[in-house]
């Protein structure tokens, strides 16, 4: 079983291309999911920030897989959110609230409506409700979250990776 202690955990894999993942879990403070693909750079290709409070979590920025990036629509965002969902479900009570805000000010004007719809669909597949308003807000509970098991990342490996595959960072 994945240890729920504060710390850094990593996984490496892939079939044709190297994928590296680092989870930085600091209870009551943050959960960062960093993903590198075909890269030895210090900066991850994709990053999911999840600010944590004592009894709630907020999906913050998911960067690196936006429109026009090499990771767009390749399964990396789903892969990262699946990991975050698992950590939240192992560390929070089922009724703990989960929130977030949908936005991407860099969407090209001619693609804005299509990309906004795609983001709403993306987050709803994890069991979150998207409420419209001045900002579109994500709402749900940890118990209502679900992982997406279908599909592949970059056509190579499952979008779902169980946390038991991770080990403490060296």
mmCIF file of C-alpha atoms in Angstrom:
data_model
loop_
_atom_site.group_PDB
_atom_site.id
_atom_site.type_symbol
_atom_site.label_atom_id
_atom_site.label_comp_id
_atom_site.label_asym_id
_atom_site.label_seq_id
_atom_site.Cartn_x
_atom_site.Cartn_y
_atom_site.Cartn_z
ATOM 1 C CA UNK A 1 0.000 0.000 0.000
ATOM 2 C CA UNK A 2 1.127 3.567 -0.749
ATOM 3 C CA UNK A 3 2.386 5.245 2.419
ATOM 4 C CA UNK A 4 0.379 8.321 3.313
ATOM 5 C CA UNK A 5 3.203 10.071 5.073
ATOM 6 C CA UNK A 6 4.324 13.472 3.908
ATOM 7 C CA UNK A 7 7.030 13.225 1.309
ATOM 8 C CA UNK A 8 8.117 12.808 -2.237
ATOM 9 C CA UNK A 9 7.320 9.657 -4.230
ATOM 10 C CA UNK A 10 8.341 8.698 -7.753
ATOM 11 C CA UNK A 11 7.648 6.271 -10.574
ATOM 12 C CA UNK A 12 9.357 5.687 -13.913
ATOM 13 C CA UNK A 13 8.099 3.675 -16.833
ATOM 14 C CA UNK A 14 6.825 3.710 -20.358
ATOM 15 C CA UNK A 15 7.171 1.377 -23.268
ATOM 16 C CA UNK A 16 8.661 3.377 -26.133
ATOM 17 C CA UNK A 17 9.308 6.677 -24.369
ATOM 18 C CA UNK A 18 10.504 7.341 -20.849
ATOM 19 C CA UNK A 19 7.922 8.749 -18.441
ATOM 20 C CA UNK A 20 8.796 9.959 -14.960
ATOM 21 C CA UNK A 21 6.343 11.046 -12.274
ATOM 22 C CA UNK A 22 6.936 12.715 -8.930
ATOM 23 C CA UNK A 23 4.259 13.138 -6.262
ATOM 24 C CA UNK A 24 5.038 15.719 -3.589
ATOM 25 C CA UNK A 25 2.505 15.194 -0.813
ATOM 26 C CA UNK A 26 2.424 17.593 2.133
ATOM 27 C CA UNK A 27 -0.787 16.947 4.136
ATOM 28 C CA UNK A 28 -2.735 20.103 4.894
ATOM 29 C CA UNK A 29 -0.586 22.054 2.436
ATOM 30 C CA UNK A 30 -0.211 20.639 -1.078
ATOM 31 C CA UNK A 31 -0.128 17.771 -3.492
ATOM 32 C CA UNK A 32 1.950 18.312 -6.627
ATOM 33 C CA UNK A 33 1.944 15.828 -9.493
ATOM 34 C CA UNK A 34 4.839 16.406 -11.900
ATOM 35 C CA UNK A 35 5.225 14.439 -15.147
ATOM 36 C CA UNK A 36 8.196 14.285 -17.501
ATOM 37 C CA UNK A 37 7.908 12.688 -20.939
ATOM 38 C CA UNK A 38 10.923 12.174 -23.184
ATOM 39 C CA UNK A 39 12.740 14.720 -21.057
ATOM 40 C CA UNK A 40 15.655 14.872 -18.635
ATOM 41 C CA UNK A 41 14.951 18.571 -17.931
ATOM 42 C CA UNK A 42 14.559 19.787 -14.363
ATOM 43 C CA UNK A 43 11.194 21.336 -15.271
ATOM 44 C CA UNK A 44 8.326 18.844 -15.726
ATOM 45 C CA UNK A 45 6.367 18.743 -18.996
ATOM 46 C CA UNK A 46 3.090 18.659 -17.059
ATOM 47 C CA UNK A 47 2.228 19.803 -13.559
ATOM 48 C CA UNK A 48 -0.907 19.532 -11.446
ATOM 49 C CA UNK A 49 -1.079 21.647 -8.288
ATOM 50 C CA UNK A 50 -3.617 20.670 -5.656
ATOM 51 C CA UNK A 51 -3.597 23.037 -2.663
ATOM 52 C CA UNK A 52 -4.732 21.159 0.436
ATOM 53 C CA UNK A 53 -6.326 22.369 3.622
ATOM 54 C CA UNK A 54 -7.065 20.375 6.731
ATOM 55 C CA UNK A 55 -10.517 19.245 5.535
ATOM 56 C CA UNK A 56 -10.659 20.234 1.839
ATOM 57 C CA UNK A 57 -8.764 20.137 -1.431
ATOM 58 C CA UNK A 58 -8.749 22.452 -4.430
ATOM 59 C CA UNK A 59 -7.698 21.459 -7.913
ATOM 60 C CA UNK A 60 -5.383 24.297 -8.844
ATOM 61 C CA UNK A 61 -3.506 24.667 -12.093
ATOM 62 C CA UNK A 62 -3.037 21.832 -14.552
ATOM 63 C CA UNK A 63 -0.328 23.078 -16.901
ATOM 64 C CA UNK A 64 1.588 21.635 -19.824
ATOM 65 C CA UNK A 65 -1.197 19.870 -21.683
ATOM 66 C CA UNK A 66 -3.061 22.887 -23.031
ATOM 67 C CA UNK A 67 -4.059 23.586 -26.591
ATOM 68 C CA UNK A 68 -1.047 23.554 -28.893
ATOM 69 C CA UNK A 69 1.272 21.650 -26.528
ATOM 70 C CA UNK A 70 2.853 18.295 -27.401
ATOM 71 C CA UNK A 71 0.852 16.722 -24.530
ATOM 72 C CA UNK A 72 -2.576 18.044 -25.592
ATOM 73 C CA UNK A 73 -5.173 15.253 -25.846
ATOM 74 C CA UNK A 74 -2.555 12.540 -25.195
ATOM 75 C CA UNK A 75 -3.884 11.341 -21.803
ATOM 76 C CA UNK A 76 -1.302 13.021 -19.571
ATOM 77 C CA UNK A 77 -3.831 15.274 -17.810
ATOM 78 C CA UNK A 78 -6.083 12.314 -17.032
ATOM 79 C CA UNK A 79 -3.047 10.369 -15.798
ATOM 80 C CA UNK A 80 -2.061 13.190 -13.397
ATOM 81 C CA UNK A 81 -5.594 13.764 -12.084
ATOM 82 C CA UNK A 82 -6.066 10.006 -11.554
ATOM 83 C CA UNK A 83 -3.026 10.035 -9.288
ATOM 84 C CA UNK A 84 -4.296 13.038 -7.337
ATOM 85 C CA UNK A 85 -7.734 11.438 -6.924
ATOM 86 C CA UNK A 86 -6.147 8.308 -5.434
ATOM 87 C CA UNK A 87 -4.086 10.320 -2.930
ATOM 88 C CA UNK A 88 -7.143 12.363 -1.899
ATOM 89 C CA UNK A 89 -9.264 9.247 -1.447
ATOM 90 C CA UNK A 90 -6.604 7.650 0.768
ATOM 91 C CA UNK A 91 -6.085 10.726 2.951
ATOM 92 C CA UNK A 92 -9.421 12.586 3.240
ATOM 93 C CA UNK A 93 -12.847 11.688 4.528
ATOM 94 C CA UNK A 94 -15.407 10.976 1.762
ATOM 95 C CA UNK A 95 -17.424 14.108 2.606
ATOM 96 C CA UNK A 96 -14.408 16.448 2.343
ATOM 97 C CA UNK A 97 -15.151 19.155 -0.241
ATOM 98 C CA UNK A 98 -13.183 19.438 -3.468
ATOM 99 C CA UNK A 99 -13.215 22.623 -5.532
ATOM 100 C CA UNK A 100 -11.409 24.404 -8.339
ATOM 101 C CA UNK A 101 -11.817 27.000 -11.061
ATOM 102 C CA UNK A 102 -11.841 26.343 -14.797
ATOM 103 C CA UNK A 103 -9.930 28.877 -16.802
ATOM 104 C CA UNK A 104 -7.429 29.204 -19.570
ATOM 105 C CA UNK A 105 -6.968 32.788 -20.695
ATOM 106 C CA UNK A 106 -4.530 31.709 -23.415
ATOM 107 C CA UNK A 107 -7.165 29.850 -25.466
ATOM 108 C CA UNK A 108 -7.206 31.099 -29.060
ATOM 109 C CA UNK A 109 -10.390 33.097 -29.660
ATOM 110 C CA UNK A 110 -11.523 30.854 -32.541
ATOM 111 C CA UNK A 111 -11.200 27.733 -30.317
ATOM 112 C CA UNK A 112 -12.427 29.178 -26.995
ATOM 113 C CA UNK A 113 -15.934 27.640 -26.946
ATOM 114 C CA UNK A 114 -14.736 24.193 -28.046
ATOM 115 C CA UNK A 115 -11.874 24.148 -25.531
ATOM 116 C CA UNK A 116 -14.083 25.354 -22.654
ATOM 117 C CA UNK A 117 -16.530 22.537 -23.411
ATOM 118 C CA UNK A 118 -13.657 20.015 -23.523
ATOM 119 C CA UNK A 119 -12.401 21.206 -20.103
ATOM 120 C CA UNK A 120 -15.905 20.858 -18.610
ATOM 121 C CA UNK A 121 -16.105 17.310 -19.963
ATOM 122 C CA UNK A 122 -12.569 16.533 -18.754
ATOM 123 C CA UNK A 123 -13.274 17.472 -15.128
ATOM 124 C CA UNK A 124 -16.770 15.957 -15.068
ATOM 125 C CA UNK A 125 -15.348 12.502 -15.933
ATOM 126 C CA UNK A 126 -13.693 12.556 -12.482
ATOM 127 C CA UNK A 127 -17.044 13.102 -10.755
ATOM 128 C CA UNK A 128 -16.808 16.874 -10.382
ATOM 129 C CA UNK A 129 -19.662 19.235 -11.165
ATOM 130 C CA UNK A 130 -18.886 22.340 -13.200
ATOM 131 C CA UNK A 131 -20.973 25.296 -12.030
ATOM 132 C CA UNK A 132 -21.304 28.281 -14.347
ATOM 133 C CA UNK A 133 -20.925 31.808 -13.123
ATOM 134 C CA UNK A 134 -18.393 34.606 -13.496
ATOM 135 C CA UNK A 135 -15.840 31.808 -13.310
ATOM 136 C CA UNK A 136 -16.726 28.200 -13.960
ATOM 137 C CA UNK A 137 -16.143 26.420 -10.673
ATOM 138 C CA UNK A 138 -15.498 22.778 -9.924
ATOM 139 C CA UNK A 139 -17.375 21.281 -7.003
ATOM 140 C CA UNK A 140 -17.608 17.847 -5.451
ATOM 141 C CA UNK A 141 -16.526 15.678 -2.580
ATOM 142 C CA UNK A 142 -13.617 13.285 -2.199
ATOM 143 C CA UNK A 143 -16.077 10.385 -1.997
ATOM 144 C CA UNK A 144 -17.663 11.468 -5.290
ATOM 145 C CA UNK A 145 -14.347 11.488 -7.153
ATOM 146 C CA UNK A 146 -13.578 8.646 -9.504
ATOM 147 C CA UNK A 147 -10.586 7.607 -11.572
ATOM 148 C CA UNK A 148 -10.709 7.137 -15.321
ATOM 149 C CA UNK A 149 -9.443 3.671 -16.199
ATOM 150 C CA UNK A 150 -9.973 3.710 -19.975
ATOM 151 C CA UNK A 151 -7.486 4.916 -22.534
ATOM 152 C CA UNK A 152 -3.748 5.169 -22.905
ATOM 153 C CA UNK A 153 -1.163 7.857 -22.279
ATOM 154 C CA UNK A 154 0.561 8.736 -25.569
ATOM 155 C CA UNK A 155 -0.814 5.444 -26.944
ATOM 156 C CA UNK A 156 1.635 3.528 -24.719
ATOM 157 C CA UNK A 157 0.454 2.825 -21.159
ATOM 158 C CA UNK A 158 -2.674 3.016 -19.043
ATOM 159 C CA UNK A 159 -4.038 6.359 -17.839
ATOM 160 C CA UNK A 160 -4.530 4.649 -14.471
ATOM 161 C CA UNK A 161 -1.487 3.760 -12.374
ATOM 162 C CA UNK A 162 -2.042 2.440 -8.866
ATOM 163 C CA UNK A 163 -0.134 4.285 -6.142
ATOM 164 C CA UNK A 164 1.449 1.009 -4.997
ATOM 165 C CA UNK A 165 3.829 1.410 -7.969
ATOM 166 C CA UNK A 166 5.450 4.475 -6.386
ATOM 167 C CA UNK A 167 8.479 4.516 -4.117
ATOM 168 C CA UNK A 168 10.012 7.179 -1.908
ATOM 169 C CA UNK A 169 12.231 9.644 -3.820
ATOM 170 C CA UNK A 170 15.955 9.106 -3.446
#
